[in-house]
Amino acid sequence: MRPLDVVELAEPEEVEVLEPEEDFEQFLLPVIHEMREDIASLTRARGRAHVRNRGKLWEMDNMLIQIKTQVEASEESALNHLQSAGGGGGAAAPRAAPRCEQAEEKAQEVAKMAEMLVQLVRRIEKSESS
């Protein structure tokens, strides 16, 4: 870079000074309106996010109620089975096969509940990512 000559320096341009009212109307008022629009937009977006979150919570609550109902039904079924099996005092071998089948059914119910939980988590992750 070369040094500047004093001759090369241009005279500073005169800037028109506006009256405070003109300055406000010309520069500040548009900025204020834009800021108000931004605030309104952010408020609407926050409201939509709140509604989405409430929907997710409602969906999770319903899913948990379904799971709880299934678990309670499974527990009741197991208790009924134990009570009916405890009253009979005969040979254990003939009862082993039906108990194995019932154990398999209970395992399938548990797997079904686990799958429902996995689906719930996937829905939540999918809705959070969008």
PDB file of C-alpha atoms in Angstrom:
ATOM      1  CA  MET A   1       0.000   0.000   0.000  1.00  0.00           C
ATOM      2  CA  ARG A   2       1.187   3.427  -0.743  1.00  0.00           C
ATOM      3  CA  PRO A   3       0.786   6.389   1.623  1.00  0.00           C
ATOM      4  CA  LEU A   4      -2.070   8.765   0.955  1.00  0.00           C
ATOM      5  CA  ASP A   5      -1.369  12.249  -0.214  1.00  0.00           C
ATOM      6  CA  VAL A   6      -3.111  15.091   1.482  1.00  0.00           C
ATOM      7  CA  VAL A   7      -4.352  16.175  -1.921  1.00  0.00           C
ATOM      8  CA  GLU A   8      -6.039  12.840  -2.543  1.00  0.00           C
ATOM      9  CA  LEU A   9      -8.209  13.114   0.526  1.00  0.00           C
ATOM     10  CA  ALA A  10     -11.644  14.155  -0.447  1.00  0.00           C
ATOM     11  CA  GLU A  11     -13.599  16.675   1.423  1.00  0.00           C
ATOM     12  CA  PRO A  12     -16.061  15.044   3.801  1.00  0.00           C
ATOM     13  CA  GLU A  13     -19.528  14.963   2.397  1.00  0.00           C
ATOM     14  CA  GLU A  14     -22.126  16.938   4.133  1.00  0.00           C
ATOM     15  CA  VAL A  15     -24.824  14.823   5.670  1.00  0.00           C
ATOM     16  CA  GLU A  16     -28.295  16.142   5.863  1.00  0.00           C
ATOM     17  CA  VAL A  17     -29.438  16.261   9.455  1.00  0.00           C
ATOM     18  CA  LEU A  18     -33.055  15.321   9.816  1.00  0.00           C
ATOM     19  CA  GLU A  19     -35.445  16.679  12.326  1.00  0.00           C
ATOM     20  CA  PRO A  20     -36.187  14.221  15.136  1.00  0.00           C
ATOM     21  CA  GLU A  21     -39.714  13.577  13.810  1.00  0.00           C
ATOM     22  CA  GLU A  22     -38.445  12.850  10.288  1.00  0.00           C
ATOM     23  CA  ASP A  23     -35.676  10.649  11.662  1.00  0.00           C
ATOM     24  CA  PHE A  24     -38.201   8.715  13.742  1.00  0.00           C
ATOM     25  CA  GLU A  25     -40.644   8.258  10.852  1.00  0.00           C
ATOM     26  CA  GLN A  26     -38.011   7.418   8.262  1.00  0.00           C
ATOM     27  CA  PHE A  27     -35.718   5.092  10.204  1.00  0.00           C
ATOM     28  CA  LEU A  28     -37.042   4.050  13.581  1.00  0.00           C
ATOM     29  CA  LEU A  29     -40.702   3.425  12.795  1.00  0.00           C
ATOM     30  CA  PRO A  30     -40.014   0.726  10.158  1.00  0.00           C
ATOM     31  CA  VAL A  31     -37.602  -1.002  12.542  1.00  0.00           C
ATOM     32  CA  ILE A  32     -40.175  -0.916  15.323  1.00  0.00           C
ATOM     33  CA  HIS A  33     -42.844  -2.399  13.039  1.00  0.00           C
ATOM     34  CA  GLU A  34     -40.465  -5.135  11.906  1.00  0.00           C
ATOM     35  CA  MET A  35     -39.593  -5.959  15.504  1.00  0.00           C
ATOM     36  CA  ARG A  36     -43.289  -6.174  16.406  1.00  0.00           C
ATOM     37  CA  GLU A  37     -43.876  -8.574  13.508  1.00  0.00           C
ATOM     38  CA  ASP A  38     -40.917 -10.705  14.649  1.00  0.00           C
ATOM     39  CA  ILE A  39     -42.260 -10.807  18.208  1.00  0.00           C
ATOM     40  CA  ALA A  40     -45.730 -11.805  16.972  1.00  0.00           C
ATOM     41  CA  SER A  41     -44.227 -14.522  14.767  1.00  0.00           C
ATOM     42  CA  LEU A  42     -42.160 -15.910  17.648  1.00  0.00           C
ATOM     43  CA  THR A  43     -45.198 -15.853  19.924  1.00  0.00           C
ATOM     44  CA  ARG A  44     -47.250 -17.814  17.373  1.00  0.00           C
ATOM     45  CA  ALA A  45     -44.429 -20.334  16.908  1.00  0.00           C
ATOM     46  CA  ARG A  46     -44.161 -20.773  20.674  1.00  0.00           C
ATOM     47  CA  GLY A  47     -47.913 -21.382  20.888  1.00  0.00           C
ATOM     48  CA  ARG A  48     -47.763 -24.008  18.137  1.00  0.00           C
ATOM     49  CA  ALA A  49     -44.857 -25.737  19.883  1.00  0.00           C
ATOM     50  CA  HIS A  50     -46.843 -25.776  23.122  1.00  0.00           C
ATOM     51  CA  VAL A  51     -49.824 -27.375  21.361  1.00  0.00           C
ATOM     52  CA  ARG A  52     -47.541 -29.962  19.702  1.00  0.00           C
ATOM     53  CA  ASN A  53     -45.980 -30.815  23.055  1.00  0.00           C
ATOM     54  CA  ARG A  54     -49.396 -31.185  24.673  1.00  0.00           C
ATOM     55  CA  GLY A  55     -50.414 -33.501  21.834  1.00  0.00           C
ATOM     56  CA  LYS A  56     -47.300 -35.613  22.376  1.00  0.00           C
ATOM     57  CA  LEU A  57     -47.962 -35.806  26.105  1.00  0.00           C
ATOM     58  CA  TRP A  58     -51.582 -36.769  25.494  1.00  0.00           C
ATOM     59  CA  GLU A  59     -50.487 -39.494  23.063  1.00  0.00           C
ATOM     60  CA  MET A  60     -47.920 -40.808  25.545  1.00  0.00           C
ATOM     61  CA  ASP A  61     -50.505 -40.779  28.317  1.00  0.00           C
ATOM     62  CA  ASN A  62     -52.940 -42.801  26.201  1.00  0.00           C
ATOM     63  CA  MET A  63     -50.240 -45.283  25.282  1.00  0.00           C
ATOM     64  CA  LEU A  64     -49.252 -45.687  28.941  1.00  0.00           C
ATOM     65  CA  ILE A  65     -52.898 -46.220  29.914  1.00  0.00           C
ATOM     66  CA  GLN A  66     -53.155 -48.982  27.284  1.00  0.00           C
ATOM     67  CA  ILE A  67     -49.988 -50.616  28.574  1.00  0.00           C
ATOM     68  CA  LYS A  68     -51.149 -50.355  32.190  1.00  0.00           C
ATOM     69  CA  THR A  69     -54.498 -51.926  31.276  1.00  0.00           C
ATOM     70  CA  GLN A  70     -52.770 -54.796  29.501  1.00  0.00           C
ATOM     71  CA  VAL A  71     -50.398 -55.369  32.412  1.00  0.00           C
ATOM     72  CA  GLU A  72     -53.274 -55.361  34.908  1.00  0.00           C
ATOM     73  CA  ALA A  73     -55.223 -57.824  32.770  1.00  0.00           C
ATOM     74  CA  SER A  74     -52.147 -60.025  32.509  1.00  0.00           C
ATOM     75  CA  GLU A  75     -51.600 -59.917  36.273  1.00  0.00           C
ATOM     76  CA  GLU A  76     -55.229 -60.752  36.926  1.00  0.00           C
ATOM     77  CA  SER A  77     -55.062 -63.649  34.510  1.00  0.00           C
ATOM     78  CA  ALA A  78     -51.907 -64.976  36.171  1.00  0.00           C
ATOM     79  CA  LEU A  79     -53.453 -64.671  39.631  1.00  0.00           C
ATOM     80  CA  ASN A  80     -56.606 -66.484  38.503  1.00  0.00           C
ATOM     81  CA  HIS A  81     -54.486 -69.227  37.001  1.00  0.00           C
ATOM     82  CA  LEU A  82     -52.438 -69.629  40.181  1.00  0.00           C
ATOM     83  CA  GLN A  83     -55.562 -69.775  42.324  1.00  0.00           C
ATOM     84  CA  SER A  84     -57.181 -72.400  40.116  1.00  0.00           C
ATOM     85  CA  ALA A  85     -53.960 -74.457  39.922  1.00  0.00           C
ATOM     86  CA  GLY A  86     -53.310 -74.288  43.669  1.00  0.00           C
ATOM     87  CA  GLY A  87     -56.629 -75.879  44.551  1.00  0.00           C
ATOM     88  CA  GLY A  88     -56.045 -79.134  42.614  1.00  0.00           C
ATOM     89  CA  GLY A  89     -53.304 -81.248  44.402  1.00  0.00           C
ATOM     90  CA  GLY A  90     -52.791 -83.913  41.668  1.00  0.00           C
ATOM     91  CA  ALA A  91     -49.883 -84.864  39.478  1.00  0.00           C
ATOM     92  CA  ALA A  92     -47.630 -82.000  38.317  1.00  0.00           C
ATOM     93  CA  ALA A  93     -46.650 -83.420  34.920  1.00  0.00           C
ATOM     94  CA  PRO A  94     -50.073 -83.078  33.228  1.00  0.00           C
ATOM     95  CA  ARG A  95     -50.203 -79.416  34.313  1.00  0.00           C
ATOM     96  CA  ALA A  96     -46.709 -78.570  33.039  1.00  0.00           C
ATOM     97  CA  ALA A  97     -47.652 -78.361  29.351  1.00  0.00           C
ATOM     98  CA  PRO A  98     -50.524 -75.873  29.830  1.00  0.00           C
ATOM     99  CA  ARG A  99     -48.343 -73.753  32.119  1.00  0.00           C
ATOM    100  CA  CYS A 100     -45.621 -73.636  29.482  1.00  0.00           C
ATOM    101  CA  GLU A 101     -48.196 -72.472  26.950  1.00  0.00           C
ATOM    102  CA  GLN A 102     -49.433 -69.822  29.354  1.00  0.00           C
ATOM    103  CA  ALA A 103     -45.878 -68.694  30.019  1.00  0.00           C
ATOM    104  CA  GLU A 104     -45.366 -68.349  26.275  1.00  0.00           C
ATOM    105  CA  GLU A 105     -48.559 -66.307  26.007  1.00  0.00           C
ATOM    106  CA  LYS A 106     -47.382 -64.016  28.793  1.00  0.00           C
ATOM    107  CA  ALA A 107     -44.025 -63.634  27.048  1.00  0.00           C
ATOM    108  CA  GLN A 108     -45.846 -62.665  23.852  1.00  0.00           C
ATOM    109  CA  GLU A 109     -47.887 -60.086  25.775  1.00  0.00           C
ATOM    110  CA  VAL A 110     -44.727 -58.609  27.259  1.00  0.00           C
ATOM    111  CA  ALA A 111     -43.130 -58.492  23.803  1.00  0.00           C
ATOM    112  CA  LYS A 112     -46.236 -56.747  22.483  1.00  0.00           C
ATOM    113  CA  MET A 113     -46.020 -54.127  25.248  1.00  0.00           C
ATOM    114  CA  ALA A 114     -42.321 -53.622  24.564  1.00  0.00           C
ATOM    115  CA  GLU A 115     -43.067 -53.090  20.880  1.00  0.00           C
ATOM    116  CA  MET A 116     -45.689 -50.495  21.808  1.00  0.00           C
ATOM    117  CA  LEU A 117     -43.091 -48.670  23.898  1.00  0.00           C
ATOM    118  CA  VAL A 118     -40.624 -48.743  21.016  1.00  0.00           C
ATOM    119  CA  GLN A 119     -43.289 -47.314  18.699  1.00  0.00           C
ATOM    120  CA  LEU A 120     -44.013 -44.585  21.209  1.00  0.00           C
ATOM    121  CA  VAL A 121     -40.356 -43.608  21.469  1.00  0.00           C
ATOM    122  CA  ARG A 122     -40.018 -43.563  17.674  1.00  0.00           C
ATOM    123  CA  ARG A 123     -43.069 -41.320  17.335  1.00  0.00           C
ATOM    124  CA  ILE A 124     -41.677 -38.925  19.915  1.00  0.00           C
ATOM    125  CA  GLU A 125     -38.265 -38.821  18.215  1.00  0.00           C
ATOM    126  CA  LYS A 126     -39.864 -38.339  14.810  1.00  0.00           C
ATOM    127  CA  SER A 127     -42.070 -35.488  16.013  1.00  0.00           C
ATOM    128  CA  GLU A 128     -39.147 -33.804  17.796  1.00  0.00           C
ATOM    129  CA  SER A 129     -37.017 -33.943  14.666  1.00  0.00           C
ATOM    130  CA  SER A 130     -39.723 -32.319  12.525  1.00  0.00           C
TER     131      SER A 130
END
